[in-house]
mmCIF file of C-alpha atoms in Angstrom:
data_model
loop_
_atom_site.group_PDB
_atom_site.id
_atom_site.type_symbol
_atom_site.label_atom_id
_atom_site.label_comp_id
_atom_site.label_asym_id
_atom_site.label_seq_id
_atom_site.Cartn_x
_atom_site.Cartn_y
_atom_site.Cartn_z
ATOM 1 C CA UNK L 1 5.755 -9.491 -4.048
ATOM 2 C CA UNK L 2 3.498 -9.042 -7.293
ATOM 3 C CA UNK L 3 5.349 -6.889 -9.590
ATOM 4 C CA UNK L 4 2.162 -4.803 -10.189
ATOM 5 C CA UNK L 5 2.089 -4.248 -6.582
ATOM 6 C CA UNK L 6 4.734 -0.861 -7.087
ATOM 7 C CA UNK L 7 3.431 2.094 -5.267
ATOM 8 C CA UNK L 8 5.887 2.058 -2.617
ATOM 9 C CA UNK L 9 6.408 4.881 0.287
ATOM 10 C CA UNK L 10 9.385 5.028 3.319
ATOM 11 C CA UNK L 11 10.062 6.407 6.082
ATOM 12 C CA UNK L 12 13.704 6.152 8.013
ATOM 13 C CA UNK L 13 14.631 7.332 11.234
ATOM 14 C CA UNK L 14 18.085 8.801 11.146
ATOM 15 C CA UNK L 15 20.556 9.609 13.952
ATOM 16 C CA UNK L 16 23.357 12.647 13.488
ATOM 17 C CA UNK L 17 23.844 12.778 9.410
ATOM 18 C CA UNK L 18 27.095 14.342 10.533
ATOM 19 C CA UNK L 19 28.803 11.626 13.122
ATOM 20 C CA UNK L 20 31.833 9.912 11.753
ATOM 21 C CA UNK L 21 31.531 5.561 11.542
ATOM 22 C CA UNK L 22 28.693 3.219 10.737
ATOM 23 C CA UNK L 23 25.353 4.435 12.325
ATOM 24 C CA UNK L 24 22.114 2.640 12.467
ATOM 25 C CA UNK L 25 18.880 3.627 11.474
ATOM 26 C CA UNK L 26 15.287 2.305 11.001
ATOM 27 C CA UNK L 27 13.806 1.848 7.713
ATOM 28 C CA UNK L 28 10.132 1.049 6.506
ATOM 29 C CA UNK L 29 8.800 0.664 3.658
ATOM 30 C CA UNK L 30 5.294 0.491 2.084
ATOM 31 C CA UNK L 31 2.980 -0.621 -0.740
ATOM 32 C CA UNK L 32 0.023 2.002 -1.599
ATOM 33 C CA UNK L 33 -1.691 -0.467 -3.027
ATOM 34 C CA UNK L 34 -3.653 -3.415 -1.080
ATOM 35 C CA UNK L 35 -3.905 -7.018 -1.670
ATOM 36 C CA UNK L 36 -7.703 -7.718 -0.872
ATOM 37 C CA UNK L 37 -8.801 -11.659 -1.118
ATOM 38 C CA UNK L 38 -12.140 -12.198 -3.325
ATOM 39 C CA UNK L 39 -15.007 -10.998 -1.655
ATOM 40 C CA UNK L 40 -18.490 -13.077 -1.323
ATOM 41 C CA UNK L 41 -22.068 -11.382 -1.044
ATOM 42 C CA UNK L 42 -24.194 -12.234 2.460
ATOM 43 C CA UNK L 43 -25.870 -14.812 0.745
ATOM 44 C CA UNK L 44 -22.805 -16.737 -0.781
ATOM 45 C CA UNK L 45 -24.964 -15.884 -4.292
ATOM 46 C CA UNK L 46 -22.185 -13.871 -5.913
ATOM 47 C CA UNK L 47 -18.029 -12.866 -5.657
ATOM 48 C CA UNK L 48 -16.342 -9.784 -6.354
ATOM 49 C CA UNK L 49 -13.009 -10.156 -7.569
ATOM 50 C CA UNK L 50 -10.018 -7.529 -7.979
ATOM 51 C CA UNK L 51 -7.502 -7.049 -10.713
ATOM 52 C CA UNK L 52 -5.555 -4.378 -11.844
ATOM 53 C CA UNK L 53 -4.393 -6.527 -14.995
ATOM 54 C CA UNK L 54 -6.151 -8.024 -17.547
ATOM 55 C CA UNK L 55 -5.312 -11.698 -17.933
ATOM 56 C CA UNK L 56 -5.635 -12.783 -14.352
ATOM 57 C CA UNK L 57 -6.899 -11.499 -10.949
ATOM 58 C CA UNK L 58 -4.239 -10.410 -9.066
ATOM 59 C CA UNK L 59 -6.854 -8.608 -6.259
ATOM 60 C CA UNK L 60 -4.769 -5.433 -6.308
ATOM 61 C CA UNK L 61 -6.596 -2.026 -5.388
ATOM 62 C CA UNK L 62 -4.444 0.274 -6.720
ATOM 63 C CA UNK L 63 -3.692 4.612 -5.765
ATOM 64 C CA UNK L 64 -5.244 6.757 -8.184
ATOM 65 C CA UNK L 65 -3.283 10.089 -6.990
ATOM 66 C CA UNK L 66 -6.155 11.498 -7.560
ATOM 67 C CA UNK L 67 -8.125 14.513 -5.013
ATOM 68 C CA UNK L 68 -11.417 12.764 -5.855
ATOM 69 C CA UNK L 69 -11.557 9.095 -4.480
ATOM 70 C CA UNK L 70 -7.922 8.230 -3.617
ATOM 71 C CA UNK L 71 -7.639 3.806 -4.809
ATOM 72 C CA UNK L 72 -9.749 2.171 -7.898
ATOM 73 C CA UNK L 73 -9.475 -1.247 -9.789
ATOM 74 C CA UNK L 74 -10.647 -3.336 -12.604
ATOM 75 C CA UNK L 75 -13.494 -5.652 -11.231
ATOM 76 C CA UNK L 76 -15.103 -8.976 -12.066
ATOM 77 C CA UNK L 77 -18.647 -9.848 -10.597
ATOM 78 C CA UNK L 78 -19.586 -13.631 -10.662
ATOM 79 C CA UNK L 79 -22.879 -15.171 -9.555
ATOM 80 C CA UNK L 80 -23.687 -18.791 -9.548
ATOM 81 C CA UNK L 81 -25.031 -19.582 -12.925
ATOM 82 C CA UNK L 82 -21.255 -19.992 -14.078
ATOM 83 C CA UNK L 83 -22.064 -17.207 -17.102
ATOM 84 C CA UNK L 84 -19.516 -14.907 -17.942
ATOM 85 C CA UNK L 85 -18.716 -12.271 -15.336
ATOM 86 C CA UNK L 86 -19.750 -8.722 -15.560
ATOM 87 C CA UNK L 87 -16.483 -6.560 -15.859
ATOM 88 C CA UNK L 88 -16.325 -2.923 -14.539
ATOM 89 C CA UNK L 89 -14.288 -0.477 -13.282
ATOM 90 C CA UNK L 90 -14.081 0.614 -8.863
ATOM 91 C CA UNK L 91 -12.814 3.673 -7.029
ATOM 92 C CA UNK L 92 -13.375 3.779 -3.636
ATOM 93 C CA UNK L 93 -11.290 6.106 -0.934
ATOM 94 C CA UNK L 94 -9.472 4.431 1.781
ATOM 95 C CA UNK L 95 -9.638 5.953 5.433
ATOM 96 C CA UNK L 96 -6.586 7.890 5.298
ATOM 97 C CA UNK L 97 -7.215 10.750 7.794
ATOM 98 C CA UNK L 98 -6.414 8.927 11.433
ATOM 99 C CA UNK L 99 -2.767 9.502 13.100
ATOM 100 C CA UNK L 100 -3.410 8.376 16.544
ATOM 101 C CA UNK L 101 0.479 8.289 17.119
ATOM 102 C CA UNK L 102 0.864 11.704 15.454
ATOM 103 C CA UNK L 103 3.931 10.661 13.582
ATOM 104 C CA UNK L 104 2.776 12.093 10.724
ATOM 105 C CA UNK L 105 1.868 8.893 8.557
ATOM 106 C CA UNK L 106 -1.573 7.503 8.119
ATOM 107 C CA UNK L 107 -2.630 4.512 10.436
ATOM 108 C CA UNK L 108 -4.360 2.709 7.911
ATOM 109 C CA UNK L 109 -1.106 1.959 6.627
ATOM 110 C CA UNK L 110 0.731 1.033 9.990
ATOM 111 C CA UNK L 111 0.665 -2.066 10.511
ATOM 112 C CA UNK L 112 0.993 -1.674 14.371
ATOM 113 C CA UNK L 113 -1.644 1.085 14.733
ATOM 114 C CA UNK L 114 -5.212 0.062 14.979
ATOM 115 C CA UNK L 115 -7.915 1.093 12.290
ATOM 116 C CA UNK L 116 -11.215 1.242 13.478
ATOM 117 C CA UNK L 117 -14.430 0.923 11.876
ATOM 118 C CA UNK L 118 -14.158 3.339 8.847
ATOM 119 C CA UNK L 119 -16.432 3.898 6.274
ATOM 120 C CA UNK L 120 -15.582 5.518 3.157
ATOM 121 C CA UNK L 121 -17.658 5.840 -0.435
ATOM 122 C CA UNK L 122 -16.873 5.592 -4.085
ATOM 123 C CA UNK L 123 -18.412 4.875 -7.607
ATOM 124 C CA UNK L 124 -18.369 1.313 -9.444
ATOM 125 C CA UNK L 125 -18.660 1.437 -13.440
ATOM 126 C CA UNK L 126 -19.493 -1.391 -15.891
ATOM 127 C CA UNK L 127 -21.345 -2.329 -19.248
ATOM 128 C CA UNK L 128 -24.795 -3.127 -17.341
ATOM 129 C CA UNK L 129 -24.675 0.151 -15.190
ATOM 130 C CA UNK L 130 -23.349 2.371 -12.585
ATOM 131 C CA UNK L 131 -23.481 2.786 -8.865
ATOM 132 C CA UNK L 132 -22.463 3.625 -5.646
ATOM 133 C CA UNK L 133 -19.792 2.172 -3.195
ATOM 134 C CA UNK L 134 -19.945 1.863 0.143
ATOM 135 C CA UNK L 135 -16.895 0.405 2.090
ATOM 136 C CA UNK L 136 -16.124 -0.135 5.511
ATOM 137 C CA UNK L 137 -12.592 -0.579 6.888
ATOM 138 C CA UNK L 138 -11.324 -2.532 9.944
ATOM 139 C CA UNK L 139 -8.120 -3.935 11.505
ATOM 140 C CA UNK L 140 -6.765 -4.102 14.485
ATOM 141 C CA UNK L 141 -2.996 -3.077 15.736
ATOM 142 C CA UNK L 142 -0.146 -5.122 14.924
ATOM 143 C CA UNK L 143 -2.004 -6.982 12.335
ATOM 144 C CA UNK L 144 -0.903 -6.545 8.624
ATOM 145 C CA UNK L 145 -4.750 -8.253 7.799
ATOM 146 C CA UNK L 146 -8.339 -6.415 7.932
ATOM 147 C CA UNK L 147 -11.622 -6.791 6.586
ATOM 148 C CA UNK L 148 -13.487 -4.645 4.648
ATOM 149 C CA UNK L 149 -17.013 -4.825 2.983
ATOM 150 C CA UNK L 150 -17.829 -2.855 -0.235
ATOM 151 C CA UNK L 151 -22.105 -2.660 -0.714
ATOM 152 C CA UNK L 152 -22.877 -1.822 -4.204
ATOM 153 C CA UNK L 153 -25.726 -0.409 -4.997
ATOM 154 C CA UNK L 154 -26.721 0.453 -8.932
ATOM 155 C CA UNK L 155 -27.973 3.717 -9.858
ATOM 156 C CA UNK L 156 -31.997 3.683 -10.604
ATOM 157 C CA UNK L 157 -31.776 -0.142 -9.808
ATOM 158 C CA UNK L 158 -30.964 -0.691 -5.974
ATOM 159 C CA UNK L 159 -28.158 -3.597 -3.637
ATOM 160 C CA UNK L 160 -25.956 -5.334 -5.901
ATOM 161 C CA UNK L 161 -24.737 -6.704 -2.535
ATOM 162 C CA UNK L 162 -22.696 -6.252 -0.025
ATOM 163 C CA UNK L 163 -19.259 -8.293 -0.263
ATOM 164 C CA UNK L 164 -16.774 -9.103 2.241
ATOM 165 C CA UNK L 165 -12.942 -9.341 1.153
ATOM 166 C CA UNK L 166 -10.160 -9.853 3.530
ATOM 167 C CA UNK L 167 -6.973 -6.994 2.724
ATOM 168 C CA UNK L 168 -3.723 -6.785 3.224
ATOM 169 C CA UNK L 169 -1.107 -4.284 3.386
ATOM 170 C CA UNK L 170 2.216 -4.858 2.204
ATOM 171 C CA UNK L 171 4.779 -3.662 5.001
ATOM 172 C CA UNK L 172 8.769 -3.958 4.908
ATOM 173 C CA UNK L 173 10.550 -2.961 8.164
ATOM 174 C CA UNK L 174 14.252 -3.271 9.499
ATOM 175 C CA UNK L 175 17.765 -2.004 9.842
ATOM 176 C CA UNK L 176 19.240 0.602 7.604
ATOM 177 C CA UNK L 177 22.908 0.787 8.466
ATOM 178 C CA UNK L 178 24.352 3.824 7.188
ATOM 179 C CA UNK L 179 27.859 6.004 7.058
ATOM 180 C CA UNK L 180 27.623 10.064 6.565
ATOM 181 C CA UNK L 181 30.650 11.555 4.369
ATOM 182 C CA UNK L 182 30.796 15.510 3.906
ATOM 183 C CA UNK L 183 28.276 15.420 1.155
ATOM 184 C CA UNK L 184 26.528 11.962 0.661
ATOM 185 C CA UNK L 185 25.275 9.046 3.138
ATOM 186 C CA UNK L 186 26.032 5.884 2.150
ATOM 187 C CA UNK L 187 24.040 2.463 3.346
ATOM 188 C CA UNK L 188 22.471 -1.039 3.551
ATOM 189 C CA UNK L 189 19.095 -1.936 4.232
ATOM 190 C CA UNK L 190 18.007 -5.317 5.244
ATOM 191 C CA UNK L 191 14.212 -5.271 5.394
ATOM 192 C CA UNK L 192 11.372 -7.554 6.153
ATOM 193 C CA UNK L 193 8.040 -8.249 5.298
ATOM 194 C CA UNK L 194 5.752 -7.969 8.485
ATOM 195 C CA UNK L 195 4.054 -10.965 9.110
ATOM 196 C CA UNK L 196 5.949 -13.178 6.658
ATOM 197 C CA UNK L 197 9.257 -12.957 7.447
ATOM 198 C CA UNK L 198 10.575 -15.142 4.601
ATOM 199 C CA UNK L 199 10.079 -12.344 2.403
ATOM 200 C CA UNK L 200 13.536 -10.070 2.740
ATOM 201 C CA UNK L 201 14.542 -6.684 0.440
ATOM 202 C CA UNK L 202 18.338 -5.958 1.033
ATOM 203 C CA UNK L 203 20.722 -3.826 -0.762
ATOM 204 C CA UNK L 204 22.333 -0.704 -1.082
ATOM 205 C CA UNK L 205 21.105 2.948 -0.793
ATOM 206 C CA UNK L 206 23.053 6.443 -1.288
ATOM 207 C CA UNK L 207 21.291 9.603 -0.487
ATOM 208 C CA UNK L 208 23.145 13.173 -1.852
ATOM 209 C CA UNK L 209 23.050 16.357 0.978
ATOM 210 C CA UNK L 210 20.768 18.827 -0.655
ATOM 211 C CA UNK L 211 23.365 21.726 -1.220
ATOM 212 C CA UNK L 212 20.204 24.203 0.345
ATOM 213 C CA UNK L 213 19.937 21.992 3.253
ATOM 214 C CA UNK L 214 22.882 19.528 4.072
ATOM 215 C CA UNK L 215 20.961 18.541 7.557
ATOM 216 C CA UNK L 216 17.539 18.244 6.997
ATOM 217 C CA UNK L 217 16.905 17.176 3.280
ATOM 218 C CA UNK L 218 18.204 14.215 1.632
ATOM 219 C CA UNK L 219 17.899 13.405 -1.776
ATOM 220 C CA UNK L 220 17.737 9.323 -2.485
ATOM 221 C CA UNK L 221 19.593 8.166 -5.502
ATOM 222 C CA UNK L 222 18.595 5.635 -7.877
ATOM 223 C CA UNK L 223 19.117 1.564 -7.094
ATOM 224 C CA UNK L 224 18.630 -1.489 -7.191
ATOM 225 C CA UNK L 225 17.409 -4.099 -4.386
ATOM 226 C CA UNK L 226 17.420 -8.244 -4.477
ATOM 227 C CA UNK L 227 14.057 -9.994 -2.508
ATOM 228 C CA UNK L 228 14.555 -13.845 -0.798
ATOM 229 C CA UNK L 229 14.006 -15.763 -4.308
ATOM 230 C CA UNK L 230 16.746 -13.153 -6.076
ATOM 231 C CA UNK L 231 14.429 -10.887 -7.817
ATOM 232 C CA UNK L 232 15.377 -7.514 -8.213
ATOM 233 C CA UNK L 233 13.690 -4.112 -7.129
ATOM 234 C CA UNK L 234 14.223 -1.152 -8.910
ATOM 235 C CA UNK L 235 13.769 2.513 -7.263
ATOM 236 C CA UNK L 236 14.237 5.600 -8.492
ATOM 237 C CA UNK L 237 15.394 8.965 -7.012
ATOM 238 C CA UNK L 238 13.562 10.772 -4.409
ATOM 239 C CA UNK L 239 13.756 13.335 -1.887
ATOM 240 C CA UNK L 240 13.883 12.523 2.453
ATOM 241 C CA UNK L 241 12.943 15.446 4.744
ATOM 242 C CA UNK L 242 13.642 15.116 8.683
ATOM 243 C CA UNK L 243 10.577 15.580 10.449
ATOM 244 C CA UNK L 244 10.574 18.822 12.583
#
């Protein structure tokens, strides 16, 4: 996992908070951000690469948590003549309103619900000029991968191109096994990475009863994780709801 990569969501599926002993739960866990592969133009001319840092291309498209356009990068735009790249900024929304399974999280980043063929806008930014995005989303159920094409075109000046970048979303999933005392839950997680399942998070977590609502609000403390290679996984405190 790329350390920039640090957006991350959850979502666990409890049993009775109240029930004396070891109970088990699901747990999964998610990256906002995507991982999308460099993308070439239909002509093989040119290649759009990703980055959210500066010294390298890590091909992140990060969350803006912004109400306009909801994910945005740094960019670097190659062609063929081998001159330096133009640089720029992207925002672009990701299709975020489907819930086919009505579980109240967005199937674009469920890794066994399909996406279908979304398309979504945004705004690209660099030295030479602005434009307009135009992405379209695909990916098909129980597949972390998808595709997705972003045509640029420049304001006043027409196509840039349209590139084609392979993405993928970053999915942990397993056992959370946890014990309920009068006014805390105590736990382990062992999670792993869908589609690579080399890639492990395990540790503790410990969750307080909200004194407003023991039963139906939890509030996450803050911790620590360890991945396959060792590394460790900082989280901070947050706040679980059960879903009505």
């Amino acid at each position: 996992m790329k350390k920039s990569f640090v957006f991350l969501m959850a979502a666990l599926s409890f049993s009775a908070l109240t029930a004396p002993g070891a109970q088990p739960a699901l747990a999964r866990l998610w990256c906002l951000s995507l991982r999308l592969q460099p993308g070439q133009d239909e002509f093989g001319l040119s290649t759009l690469e990703l980055s959210t840092l500066d010294a390298v291309s890590n091909g992140e498209l990060a969350p803006t948590f912004s109400s306009v356009l909801s994910h945005g990068s740094g960019f670097l735009l190659y062609d063929m003549t081998g001159l330096e790249p133009v640089r720029g900024t992207i925002f672009v929304d990701v299709p975020v309103d489907l819930d086919a399974n009505a579980n109240g999280f967005e199937d674009f980043f469920e890794v066994e619900q399909n996406v279908p063929v979304s398309t979504t806008s945004g705004i690209f930014n660099s030295p030479g000029g602005n434009g307009t995005v135009q992405a379209t989303w695909s990916r098909t159920a129980g597949s972390k991968d998808g595709t997705c094409v972003f045509r640029l075109t420049l304001n006043g000046g027409g196509p840039l191109g349209s590139f084609s970048h392979a993405f993928e979303l970053i999915e942990y999933t397993g056992p959370l096994t946890y014990t309920p005392a009068t006014n805390s839950v105590s736990g382990v997680v062992d999670l792993m990475q869908t589609g690579n399942s080399t890639n492990r998070l395990i540790g503790p977590v410990r969750f307080l009863k909200a004194v407003t609502n023991r039963y139906d609000n939890l509030e996450l403390q803050p911790g620590v994780w360890t991945n396959a290679i060792s590394q460790s996984l900082a989280f901070l405190a947050d706040e679980f709801f059960r879903d009505p």
